Short mmCIF file of C-alpha atoms in Angstrom, two decimals:
data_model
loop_
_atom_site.label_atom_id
_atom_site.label_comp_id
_atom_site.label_asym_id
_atom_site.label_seq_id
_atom_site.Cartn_x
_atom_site.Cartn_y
_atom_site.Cartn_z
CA UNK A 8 203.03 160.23 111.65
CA UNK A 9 200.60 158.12 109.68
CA UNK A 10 197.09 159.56 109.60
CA UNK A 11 193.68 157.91 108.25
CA UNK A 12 190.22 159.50 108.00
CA UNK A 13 187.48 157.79 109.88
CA UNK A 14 183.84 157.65 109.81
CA UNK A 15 181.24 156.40 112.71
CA UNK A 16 179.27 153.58 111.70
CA UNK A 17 176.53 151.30 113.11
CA UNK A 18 177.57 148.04 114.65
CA UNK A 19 174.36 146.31 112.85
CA UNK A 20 175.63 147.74 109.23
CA UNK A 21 176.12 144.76 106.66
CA UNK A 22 179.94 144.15 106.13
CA UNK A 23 179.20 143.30 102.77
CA UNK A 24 177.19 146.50 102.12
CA UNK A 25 180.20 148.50 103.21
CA UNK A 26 182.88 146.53 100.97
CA UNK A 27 180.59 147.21 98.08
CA UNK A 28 180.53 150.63 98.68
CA UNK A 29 184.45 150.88 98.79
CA UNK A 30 184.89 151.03 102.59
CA UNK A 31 186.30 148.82 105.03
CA UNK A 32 184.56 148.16 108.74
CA UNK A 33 187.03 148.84 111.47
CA UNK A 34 186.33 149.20 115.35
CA UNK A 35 189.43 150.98 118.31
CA UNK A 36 188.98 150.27 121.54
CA UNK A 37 191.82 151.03 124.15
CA UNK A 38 192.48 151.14 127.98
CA UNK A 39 190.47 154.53 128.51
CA UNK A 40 188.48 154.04 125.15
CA UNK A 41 185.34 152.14 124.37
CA UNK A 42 184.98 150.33 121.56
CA UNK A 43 183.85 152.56 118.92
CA UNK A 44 183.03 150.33 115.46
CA UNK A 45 183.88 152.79 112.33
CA UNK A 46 184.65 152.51 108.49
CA UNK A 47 187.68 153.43 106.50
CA UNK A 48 188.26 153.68 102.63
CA UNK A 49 189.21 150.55 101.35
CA UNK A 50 192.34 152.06 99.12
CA UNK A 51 193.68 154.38 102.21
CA UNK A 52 193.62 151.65 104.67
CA UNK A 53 195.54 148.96 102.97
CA UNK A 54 198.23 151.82 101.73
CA UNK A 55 198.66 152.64 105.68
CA UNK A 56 198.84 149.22 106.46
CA UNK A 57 201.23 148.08 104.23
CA UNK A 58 203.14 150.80 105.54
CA UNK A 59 202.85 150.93 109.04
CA UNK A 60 202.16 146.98 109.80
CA UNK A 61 201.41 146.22 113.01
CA UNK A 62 204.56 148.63 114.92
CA UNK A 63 203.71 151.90 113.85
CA UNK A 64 201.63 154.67 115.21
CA UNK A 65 198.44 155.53 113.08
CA UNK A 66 196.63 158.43 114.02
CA UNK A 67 192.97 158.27 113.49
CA UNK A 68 191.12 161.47 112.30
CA UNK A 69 187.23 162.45 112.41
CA UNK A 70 186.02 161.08 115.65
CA UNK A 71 186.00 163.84 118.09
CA UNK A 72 189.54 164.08 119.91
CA UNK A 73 192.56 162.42 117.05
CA UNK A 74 193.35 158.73 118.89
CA UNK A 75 196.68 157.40 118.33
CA UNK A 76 196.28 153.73 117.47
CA UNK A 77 198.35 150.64 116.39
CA UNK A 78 197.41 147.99 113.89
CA UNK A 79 195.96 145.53 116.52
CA UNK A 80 194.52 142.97 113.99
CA UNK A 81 193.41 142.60 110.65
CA UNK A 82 191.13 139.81 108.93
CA UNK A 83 192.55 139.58 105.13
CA UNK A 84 190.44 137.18 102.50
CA UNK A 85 192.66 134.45 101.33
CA UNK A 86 192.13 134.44 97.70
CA UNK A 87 192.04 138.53 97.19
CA UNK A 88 193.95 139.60 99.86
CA UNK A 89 192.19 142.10 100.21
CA UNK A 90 191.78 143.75 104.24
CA UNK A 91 188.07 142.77 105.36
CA UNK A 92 188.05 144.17 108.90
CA UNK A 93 190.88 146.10 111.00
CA UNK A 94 191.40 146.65 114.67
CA UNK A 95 193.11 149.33 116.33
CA UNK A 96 194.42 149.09 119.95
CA UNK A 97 194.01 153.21 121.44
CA UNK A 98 197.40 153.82 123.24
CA UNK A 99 197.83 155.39 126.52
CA UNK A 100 199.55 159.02 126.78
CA UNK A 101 202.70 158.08 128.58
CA UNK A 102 202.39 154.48 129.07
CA UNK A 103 204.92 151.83 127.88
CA UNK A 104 203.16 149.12 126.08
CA UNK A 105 204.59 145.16 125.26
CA UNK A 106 204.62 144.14 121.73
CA UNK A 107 206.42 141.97 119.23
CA UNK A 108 208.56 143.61 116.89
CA UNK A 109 209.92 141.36 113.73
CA UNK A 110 213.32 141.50 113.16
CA UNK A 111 215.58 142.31 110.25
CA UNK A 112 219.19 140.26 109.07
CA UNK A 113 220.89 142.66 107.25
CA UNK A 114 224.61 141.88 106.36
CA UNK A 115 226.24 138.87 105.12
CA UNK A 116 227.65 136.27 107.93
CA UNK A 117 231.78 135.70 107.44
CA UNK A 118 231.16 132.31 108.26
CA UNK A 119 228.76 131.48 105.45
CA UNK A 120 231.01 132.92 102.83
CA UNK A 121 233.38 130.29 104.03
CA UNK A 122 230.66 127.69 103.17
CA UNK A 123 228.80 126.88 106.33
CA UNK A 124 225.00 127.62 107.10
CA UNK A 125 223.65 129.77 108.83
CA UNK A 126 220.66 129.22 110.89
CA UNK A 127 217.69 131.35 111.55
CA UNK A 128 215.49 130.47 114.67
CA UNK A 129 213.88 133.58 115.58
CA UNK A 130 212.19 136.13 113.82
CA UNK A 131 210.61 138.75 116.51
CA UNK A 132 210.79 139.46 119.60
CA UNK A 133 209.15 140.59 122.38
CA UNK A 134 209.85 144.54 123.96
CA UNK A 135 208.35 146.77 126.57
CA UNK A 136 208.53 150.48 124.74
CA UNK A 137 207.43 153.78 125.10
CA UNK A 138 204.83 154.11 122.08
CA UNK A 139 207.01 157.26 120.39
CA UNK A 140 210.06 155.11 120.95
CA UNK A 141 208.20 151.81 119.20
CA UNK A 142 210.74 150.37 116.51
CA UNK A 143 209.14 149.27 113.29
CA UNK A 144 211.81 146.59 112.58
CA UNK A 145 214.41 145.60 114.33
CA UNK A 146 217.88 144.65 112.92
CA UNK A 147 220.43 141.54 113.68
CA UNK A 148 223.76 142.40 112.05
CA UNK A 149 225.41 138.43 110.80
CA UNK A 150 228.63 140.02 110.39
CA UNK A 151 228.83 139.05 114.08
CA UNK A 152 229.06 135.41 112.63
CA UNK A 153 232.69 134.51 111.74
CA UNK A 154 232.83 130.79 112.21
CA UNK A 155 231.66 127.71 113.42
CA UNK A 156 229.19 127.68 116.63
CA UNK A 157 229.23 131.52 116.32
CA UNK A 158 225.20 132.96 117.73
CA UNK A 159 223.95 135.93 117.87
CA UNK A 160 221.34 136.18 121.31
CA UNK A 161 217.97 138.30 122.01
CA UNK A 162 220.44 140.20 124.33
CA UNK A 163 222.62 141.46 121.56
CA UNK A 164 219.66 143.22 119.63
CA UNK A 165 220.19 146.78 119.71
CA UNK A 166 216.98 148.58 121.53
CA UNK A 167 215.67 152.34 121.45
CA UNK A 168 216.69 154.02 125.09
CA UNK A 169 213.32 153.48 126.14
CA UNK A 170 213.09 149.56 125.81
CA UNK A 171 213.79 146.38 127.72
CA UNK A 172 213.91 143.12 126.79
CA UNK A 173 210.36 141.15 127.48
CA UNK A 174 212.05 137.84 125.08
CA UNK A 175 214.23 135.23 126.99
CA UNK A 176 218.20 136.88 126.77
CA UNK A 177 219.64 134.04 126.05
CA UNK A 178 217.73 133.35 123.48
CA UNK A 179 219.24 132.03 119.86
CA UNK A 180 218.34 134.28 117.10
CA UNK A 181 221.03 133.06 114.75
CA UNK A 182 223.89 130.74 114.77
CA UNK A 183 226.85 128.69 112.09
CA UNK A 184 226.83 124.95 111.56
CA UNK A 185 228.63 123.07 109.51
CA UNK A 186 227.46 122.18 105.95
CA UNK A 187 227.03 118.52 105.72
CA UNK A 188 226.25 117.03 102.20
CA UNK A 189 223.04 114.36 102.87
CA UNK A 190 224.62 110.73 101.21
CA UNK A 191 222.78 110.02 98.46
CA UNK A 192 221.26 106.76 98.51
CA UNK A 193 222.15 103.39 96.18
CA UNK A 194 219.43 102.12 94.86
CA UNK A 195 219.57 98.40 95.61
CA UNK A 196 220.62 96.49 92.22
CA UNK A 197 217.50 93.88 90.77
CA UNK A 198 217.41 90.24 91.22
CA UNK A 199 219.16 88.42 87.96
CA UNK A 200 218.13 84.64 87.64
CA UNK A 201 220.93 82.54 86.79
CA UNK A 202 220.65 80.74 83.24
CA UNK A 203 220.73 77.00 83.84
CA UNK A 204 219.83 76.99 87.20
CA UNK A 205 217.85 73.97 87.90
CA UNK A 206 214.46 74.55 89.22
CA UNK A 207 213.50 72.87 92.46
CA UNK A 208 212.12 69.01 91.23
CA UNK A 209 213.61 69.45 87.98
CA UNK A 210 215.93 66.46 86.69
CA UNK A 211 216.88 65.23 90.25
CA UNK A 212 214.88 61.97 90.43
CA UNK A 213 211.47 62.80 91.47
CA UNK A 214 208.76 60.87 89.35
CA UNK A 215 206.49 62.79 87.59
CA UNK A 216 203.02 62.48 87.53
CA UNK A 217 203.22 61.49 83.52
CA UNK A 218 205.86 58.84 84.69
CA UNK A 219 203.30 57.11 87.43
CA UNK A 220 200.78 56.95 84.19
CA UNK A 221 203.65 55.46 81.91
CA UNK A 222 204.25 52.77 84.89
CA UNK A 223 200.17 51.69 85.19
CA UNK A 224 199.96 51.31 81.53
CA UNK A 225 202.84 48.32 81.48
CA UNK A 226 201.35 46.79 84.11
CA UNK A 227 202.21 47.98 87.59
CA UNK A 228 199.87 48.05 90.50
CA UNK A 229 197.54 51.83 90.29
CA UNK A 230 196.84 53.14 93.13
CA UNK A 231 193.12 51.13 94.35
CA UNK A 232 193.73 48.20 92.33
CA UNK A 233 193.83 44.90 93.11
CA UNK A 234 197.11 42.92 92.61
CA UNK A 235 196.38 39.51 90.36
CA UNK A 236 196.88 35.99 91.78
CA UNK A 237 199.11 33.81 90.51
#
């Protein structure tokens, strides 16, 4: 079992005064335990959690009586990702607890060899466990996928003795469809103008406004003149 080595803190401690000093603030709490706040080594807590994640027993030492905890949640920075602050739930001698376990595809699906896809809609779900019993991973075998409209349901995931099933049965953790190639689209092909083409007034008869000047100069009426009396 996975063990870490924690220290009692006080609640009012500055966070940043503990990071700087190479430790990590962390706080259990659990069904018959208060919540205690404590710190951790920075190093030793993120090499447990990377190994344990958030399904695996971690024993905490140095507090009085040794609590077996889980990961219950963990506040990482974005840009470091580095573990700021940790939470772990105290579990209950010989109580089942509920939890989400991720699952695992291991093998390669028949029916994708052949070409088709294969779809993946769910990746945990949801068990009732004894805590000794608690899976870290669960694992969904696509061999089971031969062809076309071929699923694989919650109901079909192997459990430890102690489990049941907290996840919809029926639910679709996997299944084939058909590969179908996206048409590519045709671009549409650019407006040509037509050489020749006469524009719209152009050489059909319509005066221009040159021609109405032409017509005053050789003695037609303009426009607001006054014809002459013969």
């Amino acid at each position: 079992m996975l063990e870490l080595e924690v220290k009692l803190r006080d609640a009012n401690e500055s966070a940043e005064i503990l990071r700087d000093q190479g430790v990590v603030p962390a706080i259990f709490y659990g069904p018959k335990e208060n919540s205690t706040p404590v710190s951790i080594d920075s190093l030793k807590l993120e090499r447990i959690w990377r190994e344990a994640g958030e399904t695996t027993i971690v024993r905490l030492k140095g507090v009085g009586e040794e609590k077996e905890t889980l990961f219950h949640d963990v506040q990482i920075h974005p840009v470091t990702g580095k573990l700021l602050h940790a939470d772990f739930y105290c579990l209950e001698k010989g109580k089942k607890i509920v939890l989400s376990v991720p699952l695992v595809f291991v093998n390669v699906a028949p029916a994708e060899k052949a070409g088709h896809i294969v779809v993946k809609t769910l990746h945990e779900v949801e068990i009732e466990v004894s805590p000794h019993d608690l899976p870290h991973n669960l694992p969904v075998d696509l061999s089971l996928l031969q062809d076309i409209g071929d699923h694989i349901m919650a109901s079909q995931i192997p459990l430890p003795e102690s489990a049941s099933l907290i996840t919809e049965p029926d639910e679709i953790i996997a299944s084939v469809k058909i590969f179908e190639e996206e048409p590519e689209e045709v671009a549409p092909l650019p407006e040509t103008e037509i050489i020749g083409e006469k524009k719209e007034g152009a050489e059909t008869g319509t005066p221009s406004a040159s021609g109405e000047e032409e017509k005053s100069a050789k003695g037609g009426p303009a426009s607001g003149g006054k014809e002459e009396r013969k």
